[in-house]
C-alpha angles and dihedrals in degrees: 000000000000118000118240117241116247094202138066109252093207091054091048091050090050090052092047090048091054091051095046091044092055098042106019125232097286094042094054119087126205089243091055089052094049091048095044099043096051093223130108121266090244092053090050092051093042092052104034104020094218146352093274094055091047089051094050091047089050090050091051090048091052090047092053094046096047093045090054091046092048093050091047094050094047094045095049092060116106088238139007092267092045090052092051090047090050090052093049091048090049090055090049092049091050090049095049096043097047103105091195102037108227099165115209121326091221093049092044090051091047090057096041104039116007097079092063106021117071095189092053091043089054092054090048093048090051089050090051091050091049091050092046090053093052093051093039092056092047093048093044089051089050091049092049091051091047093243092113118040116244096223091103126055111258093226092050089052091047090053090048092053092048091050089049090054091047090050092051090050093050092047089050090068088068092050098243121191118265091242089067091054092045090054091050093049091047092054092044091054090047087060086065093055 
């Protein structure tokens, strides 16, 4: 007879995500996970098998949450361009307000693990494709309405915006001044004019 879990798996994944986000996969020990998750080592192994599985599940959880947030921010803008601006400003605000700059969990994982882990690289590539699709649809909508000129390919612009966001998140780890981010956002938005 299987034992029932006396913990909420989503809450545990959120805690694991925070630990991995702060320290990275390689920098996080099993003991730090046991201590930080508030569950026994046996419960962790019974539920997640190993550190790697817990990490990939945390990465997927982050991916799902950020995709939903991104779509929400972009869609609540009064126009395609306003939605993209809102998303860029949100990234800047996160970067400026983070007292212990962590950057982006996806970007951090891309740098740490993707070059030598095909399974992680696949998750990250899917995340990139999802993000590209969100921005592509917004830009295409803006081009169809005439708000965004059609001289540039919508997918190329989407990829440019995503790389701009990734650059902001990497720069955030060094604690750059808000003026730097504002300049980057201004130029990114000019690419949509």
